Amino acid sequence: MEKTDTIILSPEELAAYMAESTISVTSTYEHSPVILMVDDTVIGTLGNFSASIGKAKSKKTFNVSAIVASALSGSTVLHYRSMFPENKRKILYIDTEQGRYHCQQVLKRILRLADLPEYKNPDNLIMLALRKFSPKLRLAIVEQAIGTIPDLGLVIIDGIRDFLYDINSSSESTDIISKFMQWTDDRQIHIHTVLHQNKNDEHARGHIGTELNNKAETIMQVEVDKEDKTVSVVEAVHIRDREFEPFAFRINEEAMPEPVESYLPKEKKTGRPTKGPFDPDKEIPKNVHRPALDAVFANGNINNYDDYIERLKEGYGLQGIKLGYNKAVKVATLLSDKQMVIKEGKDYAFNPEYHY
């Protein structure tokens, strides 16, 4: 069951919040300071948050290492540039997925990218490995760190999914994103987080992915190049500033990300993406066929092809699979090939002993 807020405020408290939130046309409000860029495009400002998304093994953490190294050194790393105010130079790096050894390897990689020595802890970077803690305790630790570390400017959270018990919980997701908005506004910091994409599409996982898309300043996608699996491509999928030109990197022999200067961005097609021809073997889940065919043959064999096609449209429709005539014909071909429906004379008969 989704939880509900139980905050009860007095009229005086609500009036104070209203006064604090009122925007005046005669007041002066500062523009959020820019602190992170890709080439000449703004991807991060103080008081906001951003995210990197990508499928497993797309090198998301290597990409984040470059962002942190740029923030730590003030130099350009890959295509990332940074410009933090003097009182915002501290960086907090939260890792929720890896153990202490692998977190240390990430820390060493960041220091090498920033041209800093590996034999001493950096003055402006704190890394916390929170893998062993529960989501609730992880959140409490991060809130304490954000609230107490002086001169904090950048917080990396790799990855946000581990703050939730249920990635599809709307209430948990709203709570986490509300925390992000509160922390970034109250402390005037920037948070960059990492989230996996779904295996079968380009969407960020779960309800938390939806919330990130709705509220983040920038969403960047890290994707393995389809033509060269050693190359990862970074591009903007949602950004408030103008889109930057996609860039690519690969991991060199020293296990460090390096730019692929020869990479040419793929031309994006306008309009809806073209979809291949309907393939019932791939697009209809295997567990749908039996209940659909039970409905199709509920009254026994069917002795007419046109009736058979109509019954396929009805039976699969009951399972949420909408078929027009042409798609139903392709389904009929699949059922015949798989011996799920067999021809007995002129009749079409369901074979309940089929093996898909």
Short mmCIF file of N, CA, C and O in Angstrom, two decimals, residues 64-181:
data_model
loop_
_atom_site.label_atom_id
_atom_site.label_comp_id
_atom_site.label_asym_id
_atom_site.label_seq_id
_atom_site.Cartn_x
_atom_site.Cartn_y
_atom_site.Cartn_z
N VAL A 64 31.13 8.89 -15.23
CA VAL A 64 31.00 9.71 -14.02
C VAL A 64 32.37 10.05 -13.44
O VAL A 64 32.60 11.14 -12.92
N SER A 65 33.33 9.11 -13.55
CA SER A 65 34.69 9.38 -13.08
C SER A 65 35.28 10.60 -13.78
O SER A 65 35.99 11.41 -13.16
N ALA A 66 34.99 10.74 -15.06
CA ALA A 66 35.50 11.89 -15.81
C ALA A 66 34.87 13.19 -15.32
O ALA A 66 35.54 14.23 -15.22
N ILE A 67 33.57 13.15 -15.00
CA ILE A 67 32.89 14.34 -14.46
C ILE A 67 33.54 14.76 -13.15
O ILE A 67 33.85 15.94 -12.93
N VAL A 68 33.77 13.79 -12.26
CA VAL A 68 34.37 14.08 -10.95
C VAL A 68 35.80 14.59 -11.11
O VAL A 68 36.21 15.54 -10.43
N ALA A 69 36.56 13.97 -12.00
CA ALA A 69 37.95 14.41 -12.21
C ALA A 69 38.01 15.84 -12.72
O ALA A 69 38.88 16.63 -12.31
N SER A 70 37.09 16.21 -13.58
CA SER A 70 37.03 17.59 -14.06
C SER A 70 36.70 18.55 -12.92
O SER A 70 37.31 19.61 -12.78
N ALA A 71 35.70 18.17 -12.10
CA ALA A 71 35.33 19.01 -10.97
C ALA A 71 36.46 19.13 -9.95
O ALA A 71 36.65 20.19 -9.34
N LEU A 72 37.22 18.06 -9.78
CA LEU A 72 38.30 18.05 -8.80
C LEU A 72 39.50 18.88 -9.26
O LEU A 72 40.14 19.57 -8.45
N SER A 73 39.77 18.83 -10.55
CA SER A 73 40.97 19.49 -11.07
C SER A 73 40.70 20.85 -11.69
O SER A 73 41.62 21.66 -11.85
N GLY A 74 39.44 21.09 -12.08
CA GLY A 74 39.12 22.33 -12.78
C GLY A 74 39.54 22.31 -14.23
O GLY A 74 39.48 23.33 -14.92
N SER A 75 39.96 21.15 -14.74
CA SER A 75 40.40 21.04 -16.12
C SER A 75 39.38 20.26 -16.95
O SER A 75 38.43 19.69 -16.41
N THR A 76 39.59 20.22 -18.25
CA THR A 76 38.70 19.46 -19.14
C THR A 76 39.12 18.00 -19.14
O THR A 76 40.28 17.66 -19.37
N VAL A 77 38.14 17.11 -18.88
CA VAL A 77 38.38 15.67 -18.89
C VAL A 77 37.32 15.05 -19.79
O VAL A 77 36.13 15.27 -19.58
N LEU A 78 37.76 14.23 -20.76
CA LEU A 78 36.89 13.87 -21.89
C LEU A 78 36.37 15.18 -22.47
O LEU A 78 37.15 16.02 -22.87
N HIS A 79 35.07 15.42 -22.45
CA HIS A 79 34.55 16.71 -22.93
C HIS A 79 33.94 17.52 -21.79
O HIS A 79 33.28 18.54 -22.04
N TYR A 80 34.17 17.10 -20.55
CA TYR A 80 33.57 17.77 -19.40
C TYR A 80 34.44 18.94 -18.94
O TYR A 80 35.66 18.81 -18.80
N ARG A 81 33.79 20.07 -18.67
CA ARG A 81 34.43 21.25 -18.11
C ARG A 81 33.71 21.62 -16.83
O ARG A 81 32.51 21.40 -16.70
N SER A 82 34.43 22.19 -15.88
CA SER A 82 33.80 22.56 -14.60
C SER A 82 34.31 23.92 -14.13
O SER A 82 35.43 24.33 -14.47
N MET A 83 33.47 24.60 -13.36
CA MET A 83 33.83 25.91 -12.81
C MET A 83 33.08 26.14 -11.49
O MET A 83 32.05 26.80 -11.45
N PHE A 84 33.60 25.53 -10.42
CA PHE A 84 32.98 25.63 -9.12
C PHE A 84 33.51 26.85 -8.37
O PHE A 84 34.72 27.12 -8.40
N PRO A 85 32.64 27.60 -7.67
CA PRO A 85 33.12 28.69 -6.82
C PRO A 85 34.06 28.15 -5.74
O PRO A 85 34.00 26.97 -5.39
N GLU A 86 34.90 28.99 -5.19
CA GLU A 86 35.88 28.58 -4.19
C GLU A 86 35.23 27.94 -2.98
O GLU A 86 35.78 27.04 -2.36
N ASN A 87 34.04 28.43 -2.60
CA ASN A 87 33.36 27.88 -1.42
C ASN A 87 32.46 26.69 -1.75
O ASN A 87 31.64 26.28 -0.93
N LYS A 88 32.63 26.13 -2.98
CA LYS A 88 31.83 24.98 -3.40
C LYS A 88 32.72 23.91 -4.03
O LYS A 88 32.30 23.20 -4.93
N ARG A 89 33.94 23.75 -3.54
CA ARG A 89 34.90 22.87 -4.17
C ARG A 89 34.88 21.44 -3.63
O ARG A 89 35.51 20.55 -4.20
N LYS A 90 34.17 21.17 -2.55
CA LYS A 90 34.14 19.82 -1.99
C LYS A 90 33.21 18.93 -2.81
O LYS A 90 32.12 19.36 -3.25
N ILE A 91 33.61 17.66 -2.99
CA ILE A 91 32.83 16.68 -3.75
C ILE A 91 32.56 15.47 -2.85
O ILE A 91 33.46 14.96 -2.19
N LEU A 92 31.31 15.05 -2.85
CA LEU A 92 30.91 13.84 -2.12
C LEU A 92 30.51 12.78 -3.14
O LEU A 92 29.61 13.01 -3.95
N TYR A 93 31.17 11.64 -3.12
CA TYR A 93 30.89 10.55 -4.06
C TYR A 93 30.30 9.38 -3.27
O TYR A 93 30.96 8.81 -2.41
N ILE A 94 29.04 9.04 -3.58
CA ILE A 94 28.33 7.95 -2.93
C ILE A 94 28.24 6.77 -3.89
O ILE A 94 27.72 6.91 -5.00
N ASP A 95 28.74 5.61 -3.50
CA ASP A 95 28.60 4.39 -4.30
C ASP A 95 27.75 3.39 -3.51
O ASP A 95 28.09 3.05 -2.38
N THR A 96 26.66 2.95 -4.12
CA THR A 96 25.73 2.04 -3.43
C THR A 96 25.84 0.61 -3.94
O THR A 96 25.18 -0.28 -3.39
N GLU A 97 26.63 0.38 -5.00
CA GLU A 97 26.62 -0.92 -5.66
C GLU A 97 27.88 -1.75 -5.42
O GLU A 97 27.82 -2.98 -5.41
N GLN A 98 29.03 -1.10 -5.26
CA GLN A 98 30.29 -1.82 -5.23
C GLN A 98 30.86 -1.92 -3.81
O GLN A 98 30.55 -1.11 -2.95
N GLY A 99 31.71 -2.93 -3.61
CA GLY A 99 32.40 -3.09 -2.35
C GLY A 99 33.56 -2.11 -2.22
O GLY A 99 33.87 -1.34 -3.14
N ARG A 100 34.24 -2.16 -1.08
CA ARG A 100 35.28 -1.19 -0.76
C ARG A 100 36.45 -1.25 -1.75
O ARG A 100 36.99 -0.21 -2.15
N TYR A 101 36.84 -2.47 -2.15
CA TYR A 101 37.98 -2.59 -3.07
C TYR A 101 37.69 -1.90 -4.40
O TYR A 101 38.51 -1.12 -4.91
N HIS A 102 36.52 -2.20 -4.99
CA HIS A 102 36.21 -1.62 -6.29
C HIS A 102 35.96 -0.12 -6.20
O HIS A 102 36.26 0.63 -7.14
N CYS A 103 35.41 0.33 -5.07
CA CYS A 103 35.26 1.77 -4.87
C CYS A 103 36.63 2.45 -4.84
O CYS A 103 36.81 3.54 -5.38
N GLN A 104 37.58 1.79 -4.20
CA GLN A 104 38.94 2.35 -4.15
C GLN A 104 39.54 2.44 -5.55
O GLN A 104 40.25 3.41 -5.88
N GLN A 105 39.26 1.47 -6.42
CA GLN A 105 39.75 1.52 -7.79
C GLN A 105 39.15 2.70 -8.54
O GLN A 105 39.84 3.37 -9.34
N VAL A 106 37.87 2.98 -8.30
CA VAL A 106 37.24 4.14 -8.91
C VAL A 106 37.90 5.42 -8.42
O VAL A 106 38.18 6.35 -9.20
N LEU A 107 38.17 5.48 -7.10
CA LEU A 107 38.82 6.65 -6.52
C LEU A 107 40.20 6.87 -7.15
O LEU A 107 40.56 8.01 -7.51
N LYS A 108 40.97 5.81 -7.30
CA LYS A 108 42.29 5.94 -7.91
C LYS A 108 42.19 6.38 -9.37
O LYS A 108 43.01 7.18 -9.85
N ARG A 109 41.19 5.87 -10.08
CA ARG A 109 40.99 6.28 -11.48
C ARG A 109 40.70 7.78 -11.55
O ARG A 109 41.24 8.49 -12.42
N ILE A 110 39.84 8.27 -10.66
CA ILE A 110 39.51 9.70 -10.65
C ILE A 110 40.76 10.53 -10.42
O ILE A 110 40.99 11.55 -11.08
N LEU A 111 41.59 10.11 -9.46
CA LEU A 111 42.81 10.86 -9.16
C LEU A 111 43.76 10.87 -10.35
O LEU A 111 44.39 11.90 -10.66
N ARG A 112 43.88 9.74 -11.06
CA ARG A 112 44.75 9.71 -12.25
C ARG A 112 44.22 10.63 -13.33
O ARG A 112 44.99 11.35 -13.98
N LEU A 113 42.90 10.62 -13.53
CA LEU A 113 42.30 11.50 -14.54
C LEU A 113 42.50 12.97 -14.18
O LEU A 113 42.60 13.82 -15.06
N ALA A 114 42.53 13.25 -12.88
CA ALA A 114 42.69 14.63 -12.42
C ALA A 114 44.16 15.02 -12.25
O ALA A 114 44.46 16.14 -11.80
N ASP A 115 45.08 14.10 -12.60
CA ASP A 115 46.52 14.34 -12.44
C ASP A 115 46.89 14.64 -11.00
O ASP A 115 47.69 15.53 -10.71
N LEU A 116 46.29 13.88 -10.07
CA LEU A 116 46.59 14.02 -8.65
C LEU A 116 47.25 12.74 -8.15
O LEU A 116 47.01 11.66 -8.70
N PRO A 117 48.07 12.82 -7.10
CA PRO A 117 48.76 11.63 -6.61
C PRO A 117 47.81 10.61 -6.00
O PRO A 117 46.81 10.96 -5.37
N GLU A 118 48.12 9.33 -6.19
CA GLU A 118 47.30 8.24 -5.66
C GLU A 118 47.69 7.83 -4.25
O GLU A 118 47.00 7.04 -3.62
N TYR A 119 48.81 8.33 -3.75
CA TYR A 119 49.32 7.89 -2.44
C TYR A 119 48.77 8.71 -1.27
O TYR A 119 49.11 8.47 -0.13
N LYS A 120 47.91 9.70 -1.56
CA LYS A 120 47.32 10.49 -0.47
C LYS A 120 45.87 10.80 -0.80
O LYS A 120 45.48 10.92 -1.96
N ASN A 121 45.05 10.90 0.25
CA ASN A 121 43.64 11.22 0.04
C ASN A 121 43.49 12.66 -0.42
O ASN A 121 44.13 13.56 0.13
N PRO A 122 42.65 12.90 -1.41
CA PRO A 122 42.46 14.26 -1.90
C PRO A 122 41.75 15.14 -0.87
O PRO A 122 40.91 14.66 -0.10
N ASP A 123 42.10 16.41 -0.86
CA ASP A 123 41.50 17.33 0.11
C ASP A 123 40.02 17.57 -0.15
O ASP A 123 39.25 17.79 0.79
N ASN A 124 39.61 17.54 -1.42
CA ASN A 124 38.26 17.98 -1.77
C ASN A 124 37.33 16.87 -2.24
O ASN A 124 36.28 17.14 -2.82
N LEU A 125 37.70 15.62 -2.00
CA LEU A 125 36.84 14.50 -2.43
C LEU A 125 36.67 13.51 -1.30
O LEU A 125 37.65 13.01 -0.74
N ILE A 126 35.41 13.23 -0.97
CA ILE A 126 35.06 12.22 0.03
C ILE A 126 34.25 11.15 -0.66
O ILE A 126 33.25 11.44 -1.33
N MET A 127 34.68 9.88 -0.54
CA MET A 127 33.94 8.76 -1.13
C MET A 127 33.39 7.86 -0.04
O MET A 127 34.12 7.48 0.88
N LEU A 128 32.10 7.54 -0.15
CA LEU A 128 31.45 6.64 0.80
C LEU A 128 30.92 5.41 0.05
O LEU A 128 30.24 5.55 -0.98
N ALA A 129 31.24 4.22 0.56
CA ALA A 129 30.73 2.96 0.00
C ALA A 129 29.60 2.47 0.89
O ALA A 129 29.83 2.06 2.03
N LEU A 130 28.36 2.51 0.38
CA LEU A 130 27.18 2.23 1.21
C LEU A 130 26.48 0.93 0.82
O LEU A 130 25.31 0.73 1.17
N ARG A 131 27.17 0.05 0.14
CA ARG A 131 26.54 -1.16 -0.37
C ARG A 131 25.90 -2.00 0.74
O ARG A 131 24.83 -2.57 0.55
N LYS A 132 26.54 -2.10 1.90
CA LYS A 132 26.09 -3.04 2.93
C LYS A 132 24.88 -2.55 3.72
O LYS A 132 24.29 -3.31 4.49
N PHE A 133 24.47 -1.30 3.52
CA PHE A 133 23.39 -0.74 4.33
C PHE A 133 22.03 -0.88 3.65
O PHE A 133 21.94 -1.05 2.43
N SER A 134 20.98 -0.77 4.43
CA SER A 134 19.61 -0.80 3.90
C SER A 134 19.32 0.52 3.19
O SER A 134 19.97 1.53 3.44
N PRO A 135 18.33 0.53 2.29
CA PRO A 135 17.98 1.78 1.61
C PRO A 135 17.69 2.93 2.58
O PRO A 135 18.13 4.06 2.36
N LYS A 136 16.97 2.64 3.64
CA LYS A 136 16.62 3.70 4.60
C LYS A 136 17.85 4.26 5.27
O LYS A 136 17.98 5.49 5.44
N LEU A 137 18.79 3.38 5.66
CA LEU A 137 20.01 3.84 6.31
C LEU A 137 20.91 4.57 5.33
O LEU A 137 21.57 5.57 5.69
N ARG A 138 20.99 4.10 4.08
CA ARG A 138 21.78 4.80 3.06
C ARG A 138 21.30 6.25 2.94
O ARG A 138 22.10 7.19 2.91
N LEU A 139 19.98 6.41 2.87
CA LEU A 139 19.40 7.75 2.71
C LEU A 139 19.76 8.63 3.91
O LEU A 139 20.11 9.81 3.74
N ALA A 140 19.68 8.07 5.11
CA ALA A 140 19.98 8.84 6.32
C ALA A 140 21.45 9.26 6.34
O ALA A 140 21.78 10.40 6.73
N ILE A 141 22.36 8.36 5.93
CA ILE A 141 23.78 8.68 5.90
C ILE A 141 24.06 9.81 4.91
O ILE A 141 24.81 10.76 5.19
N VAL A 142 23.46 9.72 3.72
CA VAL A 142 23.68 10.75 2.70
C VAL A 142 23.12 12.08 3.17
O VAL A 142 23.76 13.14 2.98
N GLU A 143 21.96 12.07 3.79
CA GLU A 143 21.38 13.32 4.28
C GLU A 143 22.27 13.97 5.34
O GLU A 143 22.47 15.19 5.33
N GLN A 144 22.85 13.15 6.22
CA GLN A 144 23.77 13.66 7.22
C GLN A 144 25.02 14.26 6.57
O GLN A 144 25.48 15.35 6.94
N ALA A 145 25.56 13.55 5.57
CA ALA A 145 26.77 14.03 4.90
C ALA A 145 26.51 15.34 4.18
O ALA A 145 27.30 16.30 4.29
N ILE A 146 25.42 15.41 3.43
CA ILE A 146 25.10 16.62 2.69
C ILE A 146 24.87 17.80 3.64
O ILE A 146 25.25 18.94 3.35
N GLY A 147 24.29 17.51 4.79
CA GLY A 147 23.98 18.58 5.74
C GLY A 147 25.16 19.07 6.54
O GLY A 147 25.09 20.15 7.14
N THR A 148 26.26 18.32 6.57
CA THR A 148 27.36 18.67 7.47
C THR A 148 28.71 18.94 6.79
O THR A 148 29.58 19.56 7.40
N ILE A 149 28.93 18.46 5.56
CA ILE A 149 30.21 18.67 4.89
C ILE A 149 30.32 20.13 4.45
O ILE A 149 29.47 20.60 3.67
N PRO A 150 31.33 20.86 4.92
CA PRO A 150 31.45 22.27 4.53
C PRO A 150 31.91 22.43 3.09
O PRO A 150 32.58 21.55 2.53
N ASP A 151 31.53 23.55 2.47
CA ASP A 151 31.97 23.90 1.11
C ASP A 151 31.58 22.86 0.07
O ASP A 151 32.27 22.70 -0.96
N LEU A 152 30.50 22.14 0.31
CA LEU A 152 30.07 21.10 -0.62
C LEU A 152 29.48 21.73 -1.89
O LEU A 152 28.67 22.65 -1.81
N GLY A 153 29.90 21.22 -3.04
CA GLY A 153 29.39 21.74 -4.30
C GLY A 153 28.79 20.67 -5.20
O GLY A 153 27.81 20.91 -5.90
N LEU A 154 29.38 19.47 -5.20
CA LEU A 154 28.94 18.40 -6.09
C LEU A 154 28.76 17.11 -5.30
O LEU A 154 29.63 16.74 -4.51
N VAL A 155 27.63 16.43 -5.54
CA VAL A 155 27.36 15.13 -4.94
C VAL A 155 27.09 14.14 -6.07
O VAL A 155 26.24 14.38 -6.93
N ILE A 156 27.83 13.04 -6.09
CA ILE A 156 27.60 11.96 -7.04
C ILE A 156 26.92 10.82 -6.29
O ILE A 156 27.39 10.39 -5.24
N ILE A 157 25.81 10.32 -6.83
CA ILE A 157 25.12 9.17 -6.25
C ILE A 157 25.02 8.08 -7.30
O ILE A 157 24.24 8.15 -8.24
N ASP A 158 25.85 7.07 -7.14
CA ASP A 158 25.93 5.95 -8.10
C ASP A 158 25.53 4.69 -7.35
O ASP A 158 26.34 4.05 -6.70
N GLY A 159 24.25 4.23 -7.35
CA GLY A 159 23.15 4.68 -8.11
C GLY A 159 21.92 4.91 -7.20
O GLY A 159 21.74 4.33 -6.12
N ILE A 160 21.02 5.67 -7.73
CA ILE A 160 19.83 6.11 -7.01
C ILE A 160 18.86 4.96 -6.71
O ILE A 160 18.12 5.00 -5.73
N ARG A 161 18.88 3.90 -7.54
CA ARG A 161 17.94 2.80 -7.34
C ARG A 161 18.05 2.19 -5.93
O ARG A 161 17.07 1.70 -5.37
N ASP A 162 19.26 2.22 -5.36
CA ASP A 162 19.49 1.55 -4.08
C ASP A 162 19.04 2.35 -2.87
O ASP A 162 19.30 1.97 -1.73
N PHE A 163 18.35 3.46 -3.12
CA PHE A 163 17.68 4.18 -2.03
C PHE A 163 16.23 3.75 -1.90
O PHE A 163 15.51 4.25 -1.03
N LEU A 164 15.78 2.86 -2.78
CA LEU A 164 14.38 2.44 -2.79
C LEU A 164 14.28 0.95 -2.52
O LEU A 164 15.11 0.17 -2.96
N TYR A 165 13.23 0.56 -1.81
CA TYR A 165 12.92 -0.85 -1.66
C TYR A 165 12.22 -1.37 -2.91
O TYR A 165 12.45 -2.49 -3.33
N ASP A 166 11.35 -0.53 -3.52
CA ASP A 166 10.59 -0.91 -4.70
C ASP A 166 10.80 0.14 -5.78
O ASP A 166 10.37 1.28 -5.63
N ILE A 167 11.49 -0.24 -6.86
CA ILE A 167 11.83 0.72 -7.90
C ILE A 167 10.60 1.27 -8.61
O ILE A 167 10.64 2.33 -9.24
N ASN A 168 9.46 0.56 -8.51
CA ASN A 168 8.23 1.02 -9.15
C ASN A 168 7.26 1.67 -8.18
O ASN A 168 6.10 1.93 -8.52
N SER A 169 7.71 1.94 -6.95
CA SER A 169 6.85 2.61 -5.98
C SER A 169 6.79 4.10 -6.28
O SER A 169 7.81 4.80 -6.25
N SER A 170 5.60 4.60 -6.55
CA SER A 170 5.46 6.04 -6.84
C SER A 170 5.75 6.88 -5.61
O SER A 170 6.37 7.95 -5.71
N SER A 171 5.35 6.41 -4.42
CA SER A 171 5.56 7.21 -3.22
C SER A 171 7.04 7.26 -2.85
O SER A 171 7.58 8.33 -2.51
N GLU A 172 7.74 6.11 -2.91
CA GLU A 172 9.18 6.10 -2.62
C GLU A 172 9.94 6.99 -3.61
O GLU A 172 10.83 7.76 -3.22
N SER A 173 9.59 6.88 -4.89
CA SER A 173 10.27 7.67 -5.92
C SER A 173 10.05 9.16 -5.70
O SER A 173 10.99 9.95 -5.80
N THR A 174 8.81 9.53 -5.40
CA THR A 174 8.51 10.94 -5.15
C THR A 174 9.28 11.45 -3.94
O THR A 174 9.81 12.56 -3.93
N ASP A 175 9.38 10.62 -2.91
CA ASP A 175 10.12 11.01 -1.70
C ASP A 175 11.59 11.26 -2.01
O ASP A 175 12.18 12.24 -1.54
N ILE A 176 12.21 10.37 -2.80
CA ILE A 176 13.63 10.52 -3.11
C ILE A 176 13.88 11.78 -3.94
O ILE A 176 14.79 12.57 -3.66
N ILE A 177 13.07 11.98 -4.97
CA ILE A 177 13.26 13.17 -5.82
C ILE A 177 12.96 14.44 -5.03
O ILE A 177 13.63 15.47 -5.22
N SER A 178 12.00 14.38 -4.12
CA SER A 178 11.74 15.54 -3.25
C SER A 178 12.95 15.85 -2.38
O SER A 178 13.28 17.02 -2.14
N LYS A 179 13.62 14.79 -1.89
CA LYS A 179 14.85 14.98 -1.13
C LYS A 179 15.91 15.66 -1.99
O LYS A 179 16.61 16.58 -1.54
N PHE A 180 16.07 15.20 -3.23
CA PHE A 180 17.04 15.81 -4.15
C PHE A 180 16.77 17.30 -4.31
O PHE A 180 17.68 18.12 -4.26
N MET A 181 15.50 17.63 -4.53
CA MET A 181 15.15 19.03 -4.73
C MET A 181 15.39 19.85 -3.46
O MET A 181 15.83 21.01 -3.52
#
